[in-house]
XYZ file of C-alpha atoms in Angstrom:
287
model
C -5.831 -24.717 -1.434
C -2.890 -26.441 0.445
C -1.816 -29.858 -0.608
C -0.242 -31.905 1.909
C 2.731 -34.191 0.393
C 4.233 -37.476 2.397
C 7.237 -38.080 0.142
C 9.350 -41.098 0.250
C 12.077 -41.507 3.318
C 15.419 -40.100 1.746
C 17.831 -42.450 3.914
C 16.409 -44.737 1.678
C 17.489 -42.827 -1.776
C 21.052 -41.855 0.162
C 21.805 -45.440 0.762
C 20.723 -46.273 -3.334
C 22.935 -43.077 -4.232
C 26.180 -44.331 -2.391
C 25.598 -47.870 -3.666
C 25.644 -46.656 -7.123
C 28.767 -44.094 -6.726
C 30.481 -47.492 -5.061
C 29.716 -49.954 -8.263
C 30.641 -46.594 -10.536
C 33.612 -46.178 -9.140
C 34.535 -50.009 -9.344
C 33.570 -49.709 -13.055
C 35.357 -46.872 -13.810
C 38.847 -48.999 -12.082
C 38.318 -51.733 -14.501
C 38.086 -49.732 -17.616
C 41.751 -50.112 -18.710
C 41.023 -54.012 -18.613
C 37.355 -54.225 -19.976
C 36.100 -51.527 -21.334
C 32.859 -52.751 -21.520
C 32.295 -51.709 -17.707
C 32.754 -47.646 -18.711
C 29.461 -47.280 -19.974
C 27.342 -49.278 -16.866
C 29.724 -47.237 -14.662
C 29.043 -43.734 -16.421
C 24.793 -44.546 -15.875
C 25.219 -45.812 -12.774
C 27.004 -42.412 -11.487
C 24.425 -40.442 -13.444
C 21.814 -42.006 -11.709
C 23.734 -40.900 -8.158
C 23.555 -37.559 -9.314
C 19.923 -37.716 -10.052
C 19.143 -39.227 -6.429
C 21.244 -36.621 -5.164
C 19.260 -33.998 -6.555
C 16.175 -35.528 -5.645
C 17.296 -35.657 -1.502
C 15.672 -32.561 0.724
C 15.892 -32.153 4.573
C 13.366 -30.208 5.914
C 14.138 -28.445 9.273
C 11.438 -28.409 12.377
C 8.765 -25.555 12.068
C 9.821 -25.249 8.376
C 8.063 -26.330 5.403
C 9.183 -26.716 1.375
C 6.596 -25.997 -1.305
C 6.899 -27.981 -4.354
C 6.467 -26.846 -7.807
C 6.832 -28.646 -11.227
C 7.280 -26.582 -14.019
C 5.120 -23.779 -13.213
C 2.150 -26.376 -11.844
C 1.665 -26.679 -7.779
C 2.653 -30.168 -6.547
C 1.691 -29.990 -2.480
C 3.536 -28.915 0.460
C 5.779 -30.877 3.009
C 5.354 -30.128 6.688
C 7.183 -32.911 8.237
C 10.510 -32.224 9.407
C 13.312 -34.967 8.192
C 14.955 -35.908 5.148
C 12.818 -36.728 1.755
C 13.353 -37.752 -1.622
C 11.235 -35.956 -3.978
C 11.148 -35.638 -8.250
C 14.724 -34.134 -8.352
C 12.701 -32.072 -11.533
C 10.641 -30.037 -8.359
C 11.382 -27.155 -7.623
C 10.998 -26.136 -4.314
C 9.985 -22.606 -2.288
C 11.334 -22.714 1.566
C 8.705 -20.871 4.364
C 9.029 -21.231 8.008
C 6.305 -22.190 10.223
C 7.673 -20.426 13.179
C 5.793 -18.188 15.085
C 7.273 -14.776 14.620
C 6.924 -11.129 16.104
C 6.454 -7.568 14.120
C 7.087 -4.391 16.115
C 4.907 -1.863 13.995
C 6.318 1.569 14.725
C 4.827 4.302 16.167
C 2.394 6.040 13.854
C 0.580 9.400 13.889
C -3.445 8.664 13.541
C -6.324 10.945 13.976
C -8.664 9.249 16.550
C -12.363 9.679 16.408
C -12.917 12.824 17.315
C -9.964 14.176 14.985
C -7.196 14.656 17.507
C -3.848 12.981 16.368
C -2.264 10.479 18.595
C 0.522 8.313 18.334
C 0.289 4.389 18.236
C 2.390 1.510 17.994
C 1.729 -2.135 18.313
C 3.425 -5.545 18.683
C 2.085 -8.349 16.113
C 2.669 -12.192 16.643
C 1.372 -14.096 14.121
C 2.412 -17.649 12.101
C 1.956 -19.195 8.585
C -0.566 -21.684 7.896
C -1.512 -21.838 4.364
C 1.622 -22.320 2.548
C 0.290 -22.305 -0.485
C -1.718 -19.073 -0.181
C 1.544 -17.589 1.379
C 4.116 -18.652 -1.010
C 1.537 -18.059 -4.222
C -1.035 -15.845 -3.597
C 1.283 -12.597 -2.710
C 4.496 -11.160 -4.118
C 6.108 -11.270 -0.713
C 4.344 -12.330 2.488
C 6.826 -10.446 4.800
C 6.065 -7.253 3.357
C 2.451 -8.251 2.773
C 2.096 -8.568 7.007
C 3.919 -5.628 7.484
C 1.784 -3.117 5.236
C -1.366 -4.571 6.260
C -0.656 -4.625 10.145
C -0.266 -1.268 9.652
C -3.279 -0.345 7.754
C -5.185 -2.680 10.244
C -3.887 -0.302 13.137
C -4.504 2.914 11.769
C -8.354 1.564 10.757
C -8.902 0.459 14.618
C -7.923 3.594 15.715
C -9.613 6.035 13.866
C -13.148 4.279 15.034
C -12.319 4.836 18.488
C -11.914 8.139 21.096
C -8.444 8.002 22.930
C -10.438 8.799 26.212
C -13.623 9.847 27.077
C -12.942 13.799 28.342
C -14.360 14.515 24.510
C -16.403 11.943 24.210
C -18.470 11.411 27.210
C -21.163 8.375 26.339
C -18.308 6.125 24.381
C -18.137 3.220 26.045
C -14.960 1.810 24.578
C -11.914 4.059 24.697
C -8.101 3.240 23.382
C -6.706 3.958 26.827
C -9.321 2.513 28.470
C -10.339 -0.639 26.076
C -7.628 -3.219 27.441
C -8.177 -7.007 26.186
C -11.415 -5.595 24.100
C -9.013 -3.292 22.086
C -6.167 -5.780 21.597
C -9.128 -8.390 20.227
C -10.827 -5.724 17.855
C -7.302 -5.584 16.420
C -6.445 -9.351 16.416
C -9.595 -9.580 14.471
C -8.628 -6.637 11.841
C -5.812 -7.946 11.563
C -7.006 -12.052 10.640
C -9.403 -10.558 8.411
C -6.401 -8.982 6.194
C -3.831 -11.526 6.658
C -6.436 -14.690 5.353
C -5.844 -13.673 1.787
C -1.463 -14.273 2.787
C -2.500 -17.587 4.790
C -1.327 -16.364 7.993
C -3.147 -15.605 11.204
C -2.429 -12.933 13.979
C -1.819 -15.142 17.513
C -1.973 -11.813 19.457
C -1.950 -7.903 18.856
C -1.174 -5.894 21.340
C -0.785 -1.989 21.703
C 2.456 -0.961 23.020
C 2.493 2.928 22.975
C -0.439 4.931 23.118
C -0.422 8.916 23.434
C -0.967 12.163 22.332
C 0.680 13.744 19.496
C 3.641 16.536 20.544
C 1.243 18.802 19.511
C -1.150 18.819 21.567
C -0.101 16.999 24.224
C 0.914 19.728 26.420
C -3.126 20.931 25.915
C -4.612 17.614 26.610
C -2.462 17.359 29.756
C -3.182 20.284 31.037
C -7.343 19.501 29.977
C -7.027 15.991 31.997
C -5.556 18.028 34.982
C -8.235 20.885 35.400
C -10.527 17.847 34.506
C -9.279 15.742 37.553
C -9.143 19.107 39.817
C -12.870 19.444 38.825
C -13.577 16.172 39.487
C -11.721 16.521 43.337
C -13.412 19.695 43.953
C -16.706 18.680 43.375
C -16.115 15.641 45.879
C -14.791 17.946 48.310
C -17.723 20.362 48.327
C -20.163 17.325 48.434
C -18.239 16.284 51.681
C -17.936 19.498 53.033
C -21.858 19.882 52.720
C -22.585 16.592 54.349
C -20.302 17.944 57.403
C -22.143 21.369 58.020
C -25.681 19.664 57.448
C -24.299 16.856 60.162
C -23.017 19.541 62.402
C -25.992 21.468 62.447
C -28.207 18.409 62.713
C -26.073 17.378 65.747
C -26.069 20.949 67.619
C -29.844 21.769 67.015
C -30.424 17.887 68.598
C -28.485 18.337 71.598
C -29.673 22.077 72.510
C -26.068 22.954 72.719
C -26.348 26.544 71.105
C -29.579 27.790 69.670
C -29.055 29.658 66.449
C -30.923 32.008 64.344
C -30.726 32.034 60.409
C -28.104 34.894 60.272
C -25.989 33.021 62.574
C -26.653 29.718 60.981
C -25.058 31.102 57.337
C -22.300 32.566 59.016
C -21.295 28.810 60.335
C -21.978 27.504 57.202
C -20.148 30.114 55.654
C -16.499 29.526 57.954
C -17.309 25.690 58.079
C -17.433 25.518 53.839
C -14.047 28.102 54.504
C -12.291 25.711 57.132
C -13.060 22.302 54.824
C -12.799 23.309 51.343
C -9.789 25.592 51.596
C -6.054 24.681 50.412
C -4.912 25.788 53.663
C -5.063 24.488 56.993
C -7.583 26.802 58.954
C -5.791 29.450 61.539
C -8.640 29.915 64.263
C -9.053 33.207 65.742
C -10.077 33.947 69.217
C -13.469 36.313 69.892
C -13.988 37.809 73.014
C -16.985 40.043 72.138
C -20.261 39.255 70.574
C -21.125 38.260 66.845
C -21.459 41.208 65.952
C -19.118 43.283 67.331
């Protein structure tokens, strides 16, 4: 478990060490006159070096993990100059927010289609003890676990609704929900190293090159069918309205055969891709 230390102010130790050096210099200067000053001067100089060794400067948003001959002593998270036991060894960590760009990965989605996906993760160290001692290299750990979390999340969902029509959540349309799921997956994996994922977003999502062309044609066909359905639905409504208005206002009396012909012509005009070219008939309908 992380233990926070509040060491002694380093400026006091620095002042004492400078004072010891000044007195040591004075002693060495008077050694020729009185050799008894040699030993005090040497001891004071050693004390000054000892104090300098214990001085520690911590920059903002940085921390030091202290170790005493293999035993964890504590972590210092305050910034400034401090004095600690000179025999402590320290491990420097940064607590700044960092970004990790996960490179483009080729993964199979829930339906087995190969897709390309990449993401950006924003993370920060929270527990300095775990980051320093629970994993061998926390930077490598974050990178590997982020890729694993992204792969695992992608395999659980379809790319879109083309093959899985009943899917309530897809990678393409998931939006914030997919980002939240990825963030949750990352936090579960990075907790071992005392690291939290502040944000995780998919930065690239596309079908793999080997199926991209076929999937594009399929999407286009689906869109065309949907558009045709709407056109036909609207055209039938318009034909129905036209027949109803003609009958209600007694503009023309049509038998069943004439109605069928009129419906056929209206559907051709309304559903056709090109503009209608009217033909003037000077005879009857049957000649």
